[in-house]
Short mmCIF file of N, CA and C in Angstrom, two decimals:
data_model
loop_
_atom_site.label_atom_id
_atom_site.label_comp_id
_atom_site.label_asym_id
_atom_site.label_seq_id
_atom_site.Cartn_x
_atom_site.Cartn_y
_atom_site.Cartn_z
N ALA A 4 81.72 149.14 30.54
CA ALA A 4 80.70 150.01 31.24
C ALA A 4 81.38 151.43 31.34
N MET A 5 80.66 152.49 30.87
CA MET A 5 81.13 153.68 30.92
C MET A 5 81.08 154.41 32.25
N SER A 6 82.04 155.31 32.67
CA SER A 6 81.89 155.89 33.90
C SER A 6 81.24 157.08 33.82
N MET A 7 81.09 157.88 34.90
CA MET A 7 80.18 158.94 34.86
C MET A 7 80.97 160.01 34.06
N ARG A 8 82.38 160.13 34.21
CA ARG A 8 83.20 161.07 33.56
C ARG A 8 82.97 161.13 31.90
N GLU A 9 82.40 160.08 31.44
CA GLU A 9 82.11 159.75 29.85
C GLU A 9 81.00 160.04 29.50
N LYS A 10 79.94 160.24 30.22
CA LYS A 10 78.40 160.44 30.08
C LYS A 10 78.44 162.03 30.66
N PRO A 11 77.58 162.81 29.67
CA PRO A 11 77.21 164.10 30.22
C PRO A 11 75.96 163.92 31.08
N ILE A 12 76.02 164.96 32.13
CA ILE A 12 74.91 164.95 33.18
C ILE A 12 73.78 164.77 32.33
N PRO A 13 73.36 165.68 31.28
CA PRO A 13 71.97 165.45 30.91
C PRO A 13 71.64 164.18 30.17
N THR A 14 72.88 163.48 29.69
CA THR A 14 72.25 162.05 29.08
C THR A 14 71.98 160.99 30.51
N LEU A 15 72.83 161.24 31.48
CA LEU A 15 72.69 160.27 32.64
C LEU A 15 71.20 160.96 33.30
N LEU A 16 70.81 161.81 33.03
CA LEU A 16 69.49 162.42 33.85
C LEU A 16 68.45 161.72 32.83
N ARG A 17 68.60 161.86 31.56
CA ARG A 17 67.50 161.00 30.67
C ARG A 17 67.34 159.67 30.82
N GLU A 18 68.46 158.83 31.18
CA GLU A 18 68.61 157.55 31.33
C GLU A 18 68.12 157.18 32.74
N MET A 19 68.25 158.12 33.67
CA MET A 19 67.54 157.77 35.02
C MET A 19 66.08 157.98 34.84
N ARG A 20 65.55 158.96 34.00
CA ARG A 20 64.15 159.15 33.86
C ARG A 20 63.65 158.06 33.19
N SER A 21 64.40 157.43 32.18
CA SER A 21 63.83 156.48 31.52
C SER A 21 63.56 155.07 32.52
N THR A 22 64.64 155.09 33.24
CA THR A 22 64.69 153.92 34.16
C THR A 22 63.68 153.83 35.00
N MET A 23 63.06 155.16 35.62
CA MET A 23 62.16 155.59 36.53
C MET A 23 60.79 154.98 35.79
N ASP A 24 60.66 155.43 34.53
CA ASP A 24 59.62 155.23 33.75
C ASP A 24 59.12 153.71 33.42
N ILE A 25 60.39 152.97 33.25
CA ILE A 25 60.30 151.60 32.89
C ILE A 25 59.59 150.71 34.20
N ALA A 26 60.43 151.15 35.17
CA ALA A 26 60.08 150.75 36.46
C ALA A 26 58.64 150.73 36.91
N GLN A 27 58.04 151.86 36.67
CA GLN A 27 56.81 152.38 36.97
C GLN A 27 56.41 152.54 38.47
N VAL A 28 56.81 151.55 39.27
CA VAL A 28 56.50 151.78 40.64
C VAL A 28 57.89 151.81 41.43
N ALA A 29 57.54 152.37 42.73
CA ALA A 29 58.93 152.57 43.37
C ALA A 29 58.68 152.21 44.84
N SER A 30 59.82 152.06 45.50
CA SER A 30 59.70 151.77 47.05
C SER A 30 60.01 153.13 47.69
N LEU A 31 59.19 153.55 48.65
CA LEU A 31 59.21 154.82 49.25
C LEU A 31 59.39 154.40 50.77
N SER A 32 60.52 155.16 51.34
CA SER A 32 60.80 154.73 52.59
C SER A 32 60.71 156.29 53.41
N THR A 33 60.06 156.13 54.57
CA THR A 33 60.29 157.43 55.41
C THR A 33 60.09 156.88 56.94
N PHE A 34 60.86 158.18 57.82
CA PHE A 34 60.62 157.79 58.95
C PHE A 34 59.59 157.67 59.79
N SER A 35 59.27 157.06 60.86
CA SER A 35 58.00 157.18 61.93
C SER A 35 58.51 158.34 62.67
N LYS A 36 57.33 159.20 63.06
CA LYS A 36 57.47 160.27 63.89
C LYS A 36 57.44 159.72 65.21
N LYS A 37 56.96 158.64 65.66
CA LYS A 37 56.72 158.05 67.10
C LYS A 37 57.59 157.09 67.32
N SER A 38 58.44 156.67 66.49
CA SER A 38 59.44 155.66 66.91
C SER A 38 60.59 155.95 66.07
N PRO A 39 61.66 154.97 66.35
CA PRO A 39 62.88 155.08 65.47
C PRO A 39 62.89 154.32 64.10
N ASP A 40 61.58 153.79 63.79
CA ASP A 40 61.44 152.84 62.83
C ASP A 40 61.41 153.60 61.20
N ILE A 41 61.84 152.84 60.46
CA ILE A 41 61.82 153.33 58.94
C ILE A 41 60.60 152.50 58.17
N ASN A 42 59.74 153.23 57.53
CA ASN A 42 58.65 152.50 56.85
C ASN A 42 58.78 152.78 55.38
N SER A 43 58.59 151.57 54.75
CA SER A 43 58.76 151.27 53.36
C SER A 43 57.54 150.71 52.81
N ARG A 44 57.14 151.45 51.60
CA ARG A 44 55.85 150.63 50.92
C ARG A 44 56.10 151.17 49.39
N ILE A 45 55.38 150.42 48.45
CA ILE A 45 55.30 150.63 47.01
C ILE A 45 54.48 151.84 46.70
N VAL A 46 54.91 152.73 45.81
CA VAL A 46 53.98 154.06 45.44
C VAL A 46 54.26 153.82 43.81
N TRP A 47 53.10 154.40 43.40
CA TRP A 47 52.96 154.66 41.78
C TRP A 47 52.87 155.95 41.56
N PRO A 48 54.23 156.58 41.27
CA PRO A 48 54.71 157.88 40.93
C PRO A 48 54.09 158.24 39.56
N LYS A 49 53.90 159.48 39.34
CA LYS A 49 53.56 159.99 38.23
C LYS A 49 54.79 159.73 37.16
N PRO A 50 54.42 159.23 35.99
CA PRO A 50 55.78 159.20 35.11
C PRO A 50 56.45 160.57 34.99
N MET A 51 57.79 160.21 34.58
CA MET A 51 58.38 161.46 34.43
C MET A 51 58.23 161.95 33.09
N ASN A 52 58.01 161.19 31.94
CA ASN A 52 57.59 161.68 30.83
C ASN A 52 56.40 162.50 30.66
N VAL A 53 55.74 162.77 31.81
CA VAL A 53 54.62 163.71 31.74
C VAL A 53 54.67 164.44 32.94
N THR A 54 55.89 164.70 33.64
CA THR A 54 56.14 165.50 34.66
C THR A 54 56.70 166.85 34.37
N SER A 55 56.22 168.05 34.75
CA SER A 55 56.87 169.22 34.32
C SER A 55 58.19 169.33 35.07
N GLY A 56 59.37 169.85 34.45
CA GLY A 56 60.63 170.06 35.42
C GLY A 56 61.23 168.70 35.31
N SER A 57 60.97 167.59 34.58
CA SER A 57 61.77 166.38 34.89
C SER A 57 63.12 166.27 34.02
N ASP A 58 63.28 167.19 33.12
CA ASP A 58 64.68 167.08 32.35
C ASP A 58 65.74 167.08 33.11
N LYS A 59 65.46 168.13 34.51
CA LYS A 59 66.64 167.99 35.36
C LYS A 59 66.27 167.21 36.50
N LEU A 60 65.25 166.30 36.55
CA LEU A 60 64.82 165.60 37.77
C LEU A 60 64.79 166.40 39.02
N GLU A 61 63.89 167.57 38.93
CA GLU A 61 63.93 168.52 39.64
C GLU A 61 62.56 168.13 40.85
N ARG A 62 61.72 167.29 40.50
CA ARG A 62 60.42 166.96 41.34
C ARG A 62 59.96 165.66 40.94
N VAL A 63 59.67 164.65 41.96
CA VAL A 63 58.81 163.64 41.52
C VAL A 63 57.52 163.45 42.49
N TYR A 64 56.36 163.24 41.65
CA TYR A 64 54.96 163.49 42.28
C TYR A 64 54.64 162.07 42.74
N PHE A 65 53.81 161.96 43.62
CA PHE A 65 52.86 160.66 43.88
C PHE A 65 51.65 161.19 44.68
N ALA A 66 50.41 160.56 44.37
CA ALA A 66 49.24 160.63 44.93
C ALA A 66 49.34 159.67 46.54
N THR A 67 48.54 160.24 47.47
CA THR A 67 48.60 159.43 48.44
C THR A 67 47.17 159.50 49.10
N ASN A 68 46.68 158.92 50.25
CA ASN A 68 45.52 159.19 50.87
C ASN A 68 45.80 160.00 51.86
N LYS A 69 45.03 160.95 52.17
CA LYS A 69 45.21 161.95 53.43
C LYS A 69 45.23 161.07 54.78
N TYR A 70 44.70 160.09 54.78
CA TYR A 70 44.62 159.32 56.08
C TYR A 70 45.72 158.19 56.15
N SER A 71 46.78 158.29 55.03
CA SER A 71 47.68 156.95 55.20
C SER A 71 48.73 157.41 56.13
N ARG A 72 49.64 156.41 56.59
CA ARG A 72 50.53 156.54 57.20
C ARG A 72 51.75 157.47 56.66
N LYS A 73 52.07 157.20 55.56
CA LYS A 73 53.09 157.99 54.79
C LYS A 73 52.70 159.48 54.77
N TYR A 74 51.29 159.84 54.74
CA TYR A 74 50.81 161.26 54.51
C TYR A 74 51.26 161.79 56.04
N ALA A 75 51.17 161.08 57.16
CA ALA A 75 51.16 161.41 58.43
C ALA A 75 52.66 161.82 58.74
N GLU A 76 53.41 160.69 58.16
CA GLU A 76 55.00 160.80 58.38
C GLU A 76 55.75 161.93 57.53
N MET A 77 55.09 162.36 56.36
CA MET A 77 55.67 163.17 55.65
C MET A 77 55.05 164.53 55.63
N ALA A 78 53.78 164.89 56.27
CA ALA A 78 53.26 165.95 56.49
C ALA A 78 54.28 167.01 57.17
N SER A 79 54.32 168.30 56.53
CA SER A 79 55.40 169.28 57.20
C SER A 79 54.90 169.63 58.51
N ASN A 80 55.62 169.71 59.46
CA ASN A 80 55.55 170.06 61.09
C ASN A 80 56.53 170.80 61.63
N SER A 81 56.66 170.92 62.75
CA SER A 81 57.43 172.11 63.31
C SER A 81 59.16 171.50 63.36
N GLU A 82 59.32 170.30 62.74
CA GLU A 82 60.48 169.60 62.27
C GLU A 82 61.12 169.99 61.18
N GLY A 83 60.37 170.52 60.36
CA GLY A 83 60.59 170.91 59.08
C GLY A 83 60.11 169.87 58.00
N LEU A 84 60.66 169.95 56.76
CA LEU A 84 60.52 169.07 55.99
C LEU A 84 60.72 167.50 55.84
N ALA A 85 59.96 166.69 55.60
CA ALA A 85 60.32 165.22 55.80
C ALA A 85 61.65 165.00 54.72
N ARG A 86 62.34 163.94 55.45
CA ARG A 86 63.45 163.59 54.39
C ARG A 86 62.87 162.25 53.83
N VAL A 87 63.01 161.72 52.63
CA VAL A 87 62.45 160.58 52.11
C VAL A 87 63.60 159.95 51.16
N ASN A 88 63.29 158.51 51.28
CA ASN A 88 64.19 157.86 50.08
C ASN A 88 63.16 157.11 49.22
N MET A 89 63.43 157.04 47.83
CA MET A 89 62.49 156.21 46.92
C MET A 89 63.56 155.87 46.08
N ILE A 90 63.18 154.31 45.80
CA ILE A 90 64.06 153.70 44.87
C ILE A 90 63.32 152.89 43.88
N TYR A 91 63.63 153.05 42.61
CA TYR A 91 63.02 152.35 41.39
C TYR A 91 63.88 151.26 40.98
N TYR A 92 63.48 149.95 40.58
CA TYR A 92 64.16 149.03 39.87
C TYR A 92 63.58 148.73 38.82
N ASP A 93 64.62 148.73 37.79
CA ASP A 93 64.40 148.07 36.39
C ASP A 93 65.01 146.35 36.58
N THR A 94 64.06 145.96 36.52
CA THR A 94 64.42 144.16 36.56
C THR A 94 65.09 143.72 35.19
N GLU A 95 64.49 144.05 33.88
CA GLU A 95 65.16 143.62 32.91
C GLU A 95 66.18 144.28 32.57
N GLY A 96 66.41 145.51 32.85
CA GLY A 96 67.75 146.34 32.58
C GLY A 96 68.69 146.39 33.56
N MET A 97 68.45 145.45 34.70
CA MET A 97 69.45 145.18 35.89
C MET A 97 69.88 146.58 36.47
N GLY A 98 69.06 147.60 36.77
CA GLY A 98 69.43 148.85 37.18
C GLY A 98 68.31 149.49 38.25
N TYR A 99 68.81 150.43 38.86
CA TYR A 99 68.12 151.31 39.82
C TYR A 99 68.38 152.72 39.84
N VAL A 100 67.42 153.39 40.36
CA VAL A 100 67.43 154.87 40.37
C VAL A 100 66.90 155.00 41.96
N ALA A 101 67.94 155.44 42.92
CA ALA A 101 67.59 156.06 44.28
C ALA A 101 67.61 157.31 44.34
N LEU A 102 66.60 157.93 44.94
CA LEU A 102 66.37 159.40 45.27
C LEU A 102 66.54 159.64 46.70
N ARG A 103 67.02 160.49 47.09
CA ARG A 103 66.90 161.01 48.43
C ARG A 103 66.62 162.51 48.41
N GLY A 104 65.75 162.94 49.34
CA GLY A 104 65.11 164.41 49.12
C GLY A 104 64.41 164.73 50.22
N THR A 105 63.56 165.76 49.97
CA THR A 105 62.63 166.35 50.86
C THR A 105 61.31 166.20 50.30
N ALA A 106 60.13 166.04 51.18
CA ALA A 106 58.82 165.71 50.66
C ALA A 106 58.07 166.73 51.06
N LEU A 107 57.07 167.28 50.38
CA LEU A 107 56.16 168.14 50.95
C LEU A 107 54.75 167.99 50.12
N GLU A 108 53.73 168.30 50.92
CA GLU A 108 52.26 168.31 50.24
C GLU A 108 52.05 169.52 49.23
N CYS A 109 51.56 169.31 48.14
CA CYS A 109 51.38 170.34 47.34
C CYS A 109 50.13 170.88 47.66
N ASP A 110 50.02 172.17 47.15
CA ASP A 110 48.87 173.12 47.35
C ASP A 110 48.10 172.80 46.42
N PRO A 111 46.41 173.06 46.83
CA PRO A 111 45.40 172.53 46.00
C PRO A 111 45.48 172.90 44.30
N GLU A 112 46.13 174.11 43.91
CA GLU A 112 46.37 174.43 42.50
C GLU A 112 47.48 173.31 41.95
N GLU A 113 48.46 173.09 42.53
CA GLU A 113 49.42 172.19 42.10
C GLU A 113 49.07 170.72 42.11
N ALA A 114 48.25 170.28 43.06
CA ALA A 114 47.74 169.11 43.34
C ALA A 114 46.72 168.95 42.17
N THR A 115 46.04 169.96 41.78
CA THR A 115 44.93 169.59 40.47
C THR A 115 45.81 169.62 39.36
N LYS A 116 46.79 170.58 39.05
CA LYS A 116 47.57 170.63 38.00
C LYS A 116 48.23 169.41 37.42
N GLU A 117 48.80 168.86 38.67
CA GLU A 117 49.77 167.58 38.43
C GLU A 117 49.02 166.17 38.67
N PHE A 118 47.51 166.33 38.75
CA PHE A 118 46.98 164.81 38.76
C PHE A 118 47.07 164.18 37.47
N TRP A 119 47.50 162.96 37.73
CA TRP A 119 47.73 161.98 36.55
C TRP A 119 46.63 161.04 36.45
N SER A 120 46.14 160.79 35.16
CA SER A 120 45.13 159.96 34.82
C SER A 120 45.07 158.67 35.28
N GLY A 121 46.53 157.92 35.51
CA GLY A 121 46.70 156.84 35.94
C GLY A 121 46.47 156.42 37.29
N TRP A 122 46.07 157.53 38.28
CA TRP A 122 45.37 157.33 39.58
C TRP A 122 43.96 157.33 39.58
N ILE A 123 43.21 157.41 38.34
CA ILE A 123 41.75 157.68 38.66
C ILE A 123 41.16 156.45 39.10
N ASN A 124 41.50 155.20 39.18
CA ASN A 124 40.88 154.05 40.02
C ASN A 124 40.90 154.21 41.43
N VAL A 125 41.84 154.93 41.78
CA VAL A 125 41.89 154.94 43.39
C VAL A 125 41.39 156.45 43.65
N TYR A 126 41.34 157.39 42.78
CA TYR A 126 40.98 158.58 43.37
C TYR A 126 39.75 158.95 42.05
N PRO A 127 38.74 158.32 42.40
CA PRO A 127 37.74 158.61 41.02
C PRO A 127 36.92 159.64 40.88
N GLU A 128 37.23 160.65 41.75
CA GLU A 128 36.41 162.13 41.37
C GLU A 128 38.02 162.98 41.06
N GLY A 129 39.01 162.23 40.60
CA GLY A 129 40.30 162.96 40.22
C GLY A 129 40.75 163.67 41.59
N PRO A 130 41.27 165.16 40.99
CA PRO A 130 42.08 165.79 42.19
C PRO A 130 40.94 166.38 43.13
N SER A 131 39.63 166.15 42.81
CA SER A 131 38.44 166.41 43.83
C SER A 131 38.06 165.52 44.98
N THR A 132 38.72 164.32 44.79
CA THR A 132 38.42 163.19 45.83
C THR A 132 38.80 163.63 47.00
N SER A 133 37.94 163.49 47.79
CA SER A 133 37.97 164.02 49.17
C SER A 133 39.35 163.71 49.92
N PHE A 134 39.87 162.51 49.82
CA PHE A 134 41.01 161.93 50.47
C PHE A 134 42.36 162.07 49.73
N TYR A 135 42.16 162.78 48.56
CA TYR A 135 43.31 162.63 47.56
C TYR A 135 44.36 163.70 48.19
N ALA A 136 45.69 163.46 48.19
CA ALA A 136 46.82 164.44 48.35
C ALA A 136 47.87 164.06 47.63
N LEU A 137 48.39 165.44 46.95
CA LEU A 137 49.73 164.95 46.11
C LEU A 137 50.77 165.46 46.82
N LEU A 138 51.92 164.45 46.89
CA LEU A 138 53.21 165.05 47.44
C LEU A 138 54.26 165.17 46.44
N ARG A 139 55.16 165.89 46.62
CA ARG A 139 56.24 166.36 45.85
C ARG A 139 57.51 166.22 46.38
N ILE A 140 58.14 165.25 46.05
CA ILE A 140 59.61 165.07 46.35
C ILE A 140 60.68 165.82 45.35
N VAL A 141 61.71 166.49 46.28
CA VAL A 141 62.74 167.33 45.56
C VAL A 141 63.82 166.48 45.80
N PRO A 142 64.50 165.99 44.80
CA PRO A 142 65.67 165.04 45.13
C PRO A 142 66.90 166.26 45.22
N ASP A 143 67.84 165.74 46.18
CA ASP A 143 69.08 166.37 46.04
C ASP A 143 70.13 165.30 46.13
N HIS A 144 69.77 164.14 46.14
CA HIS A 144 70.98 162.84 45.99
C HIS A 144 70.28 161.90 45.11
N ILE A 145 71.13 161.35 44.11
CA ILE A 145 70.72 160.22 43.32
C ILE A 145 71.74 159.30 43.06
N GLU A 146 71.36 157.98 43.36
CA GLU A 146 72.27 157.08 42.79
C GLU A 146 71.67 156.19 41.68
N PHE A 147 72.57 155.70 40.78
CA PHE A 147 72.01 155.23 39.62
C PHE A 147 73.11 154.12 39.05
N ALA A 148 72.60 152.98 38.68
CA ALA A 148 73.09 151.83 38.14
C ALA A 148 72.25 151.42 36.97
N SER A 149 72.63 150.95 36.01
CA SER A 149 71.92 150.28 34.88
C SER A 149 72.98 149.41 34.14
N TYR A 150 73.01 148.38 34.55
CA TYR A 150 74.13 147.36 33.95
C TYR A 150 73.88 146.78 32.79
N ASP A 151 72.63 146.35 32.16
CA ASP A 151 72.30 146.08 31.00
C ASP A 151 71.72 147.26 29.97
N ARG A 152 70.77 147.89 30.57
CA ARG A 152 70.12 148.73 29.50
C ARG A 152 70.87 149.89 29.19
N PHE A 153 71.68 150.62 30.19
CA PHE A 153 72.36 151.77 29.65
C PHE A 153 73.83 151.83 29.98
N HIS A 154 74.34 150.71 30.41
CA HIS A 154 75.50 150.45 30.73
C HIS A 154 76.29 151.30 31.69
N VAL A 155 75.67 151.59 32.85
CA VAL A 155 76.21 152.41 33.78
C VAL A 155 76.59 151.71 35.11
N ASP A 156 78.03 151.61 35.31
CA ASP A 156 78.29 150.57 36.39
C ASP A 156 79.58 151.27 37.04
N GLU A 157 79.24 152.52 37.67
CA GLU A 157 80.59 153.17 38.21
C GLU A 157 81.13 152.54 39.57
N GLY A 158 80.17 151.79 40.17
CA GLY A 158 80.42 150.88 41.43
C GLY A 158 81.53 149.96 41.15
N SER A 159 81.64 149.11 40.18
CA SER A 159 82.41 148.02 40.00
C SER A 159 84.13 148.65 40.14
N ASN A 160 84.17 149.84 39.86
CA ASN A 160 85.36 150.57 39.54
C ASN A 160 85.86 151.00 40.99
N ARG A 161 84.94 150.96 42.11
CA ARG A 161 85.10 151.54 43.29
C ARG A 161 85.52 150.45 44.33
N THR A 162 86.32 150.79 45.47
CA THR A 162 86.49 149.74 46.53
C THR A 162 84.98 149.51 47.25
N ASP A 163 84.13 150.53 47.33
CA ASP A 163 83.07 150.63 48.33
C ASP A 163 81.85 150.18 47.43
N TRP A 164 81.99 150.01 46.03
CA TRP A 164 80.89 149.47 45.32
C TRP A 164 79.81 150.56 45.13
N ARG A 165 79.93 151.88 45.49
CA ARG A 165 78.91 152.88 45.65
C ARG A 165 78.83 153.10 44.15
N ALA A 166 77.33 153.04 43.93
CA ALA A 166 77.05 153.46 42.56
C ALA A 166 77.05 154.97 42.09
N LEU A 167 77.03 155.21 40.71
CA LEU A 167 77.24 156.44 40.24
C LEU A 167 76.33 157.52 40.93
N THR A 168 76.58 158.62 41.74
CA THR A 168 76.26 159.54 42.47
C THR A 168 75.96 160.84 41.97
N LEU A 169 74.99 161.67 41.83
CA LEU A 169 74.75 163.00 41.65
C LEU A 169 74.20 163.78 42.79
N LEU A 170 74.88 164.73 43.16
CA LEU A 170 74.32 165.62 44.35
C LEU A 170 73.93 166.95 43.71
N ARG A 171 72.69 167.40 44.08
CA ARG A 171 72.28 168.73 43.64
C ARG A 171 73.15 170.04 44.54
N ASN A 172 73.68 170.78 43.92
CA ASN A 172 74.27 171.90 44.43
C ASN A 172 73.45 173.09 44.85
N GLU A 173 73.83 174.32 45.29
CA GLU A 173 72.90 175.28 46.04
C GLU A 173 72.12 176.05 44.85
N THR A 174 72.61 176.09 43.58
CA THR A 174 71.93 176.56 42.44
C THR A 174 71.15 175.59 41.86
N GLY A 175 70.78 174.56 42.28
CA GLY A 175 69.84 173.63 41.68
C GLY A 175 70.21 172.62 40.73
N ASN A 176 71.52 172.87 40.34
CA ASN A 176 72.18 172.18 39.33
C ASN A 176 72.83 170.71 39.93
N TRP A 177 72.89 169.68 39.00
CA TRP A 177 73.42 168.48 39.60
C TRP A 177 74.92 168.49 39.15
#
C-alpha cells in the first residue's frame, strides 16, 4: 500500500470524496449540551460530486429537522460552534473517511442553494419545508483508509495504527 508521501494531496482528496459518495450515508456524532454524553446517528449528506468547494473538502452539507436532537446539539450558542465527528464507511472497498470539524446552520439563502433533490421525500416542499434546516460541516481533521479500493494503508506502517491523517492549516489548505 502507498504511504501518504507517495500520493499527492489532491489525489487523496479525490479518493476521499469518492469513498464518501460510495458510502452515501455517514454516522454523525455530537455532544449533548445537557450531559457528558456523545450522541451518534446516521445521516444522508449531500453527495460530494454535487457539492461546491468539494475539490478541497471545504464543506459537507446535510439536511435535518429543526426539531431534532442533532439540530439542538449543533445550533450555535454562547459556547461557540459545535464540534462534530462524521464517519463514512465503504464496505466493499474496506475503507473509511472520518471528518472532524465545526458545524453551523446555513442561512436561508445557502440552505436554498444547497438543497439536494435526494432529500425531497423527507422535505416534500424542498427548502421551503417548514422544519428543514441545512447544516454545514467545515472539516479541519480527516482520517482516511482504503485497503482494497484505493490502497491507502498508512496505519499498518505505524506502531499506533493511526490512519492517514490530514490537518487543515490556517490558510485553509491541507
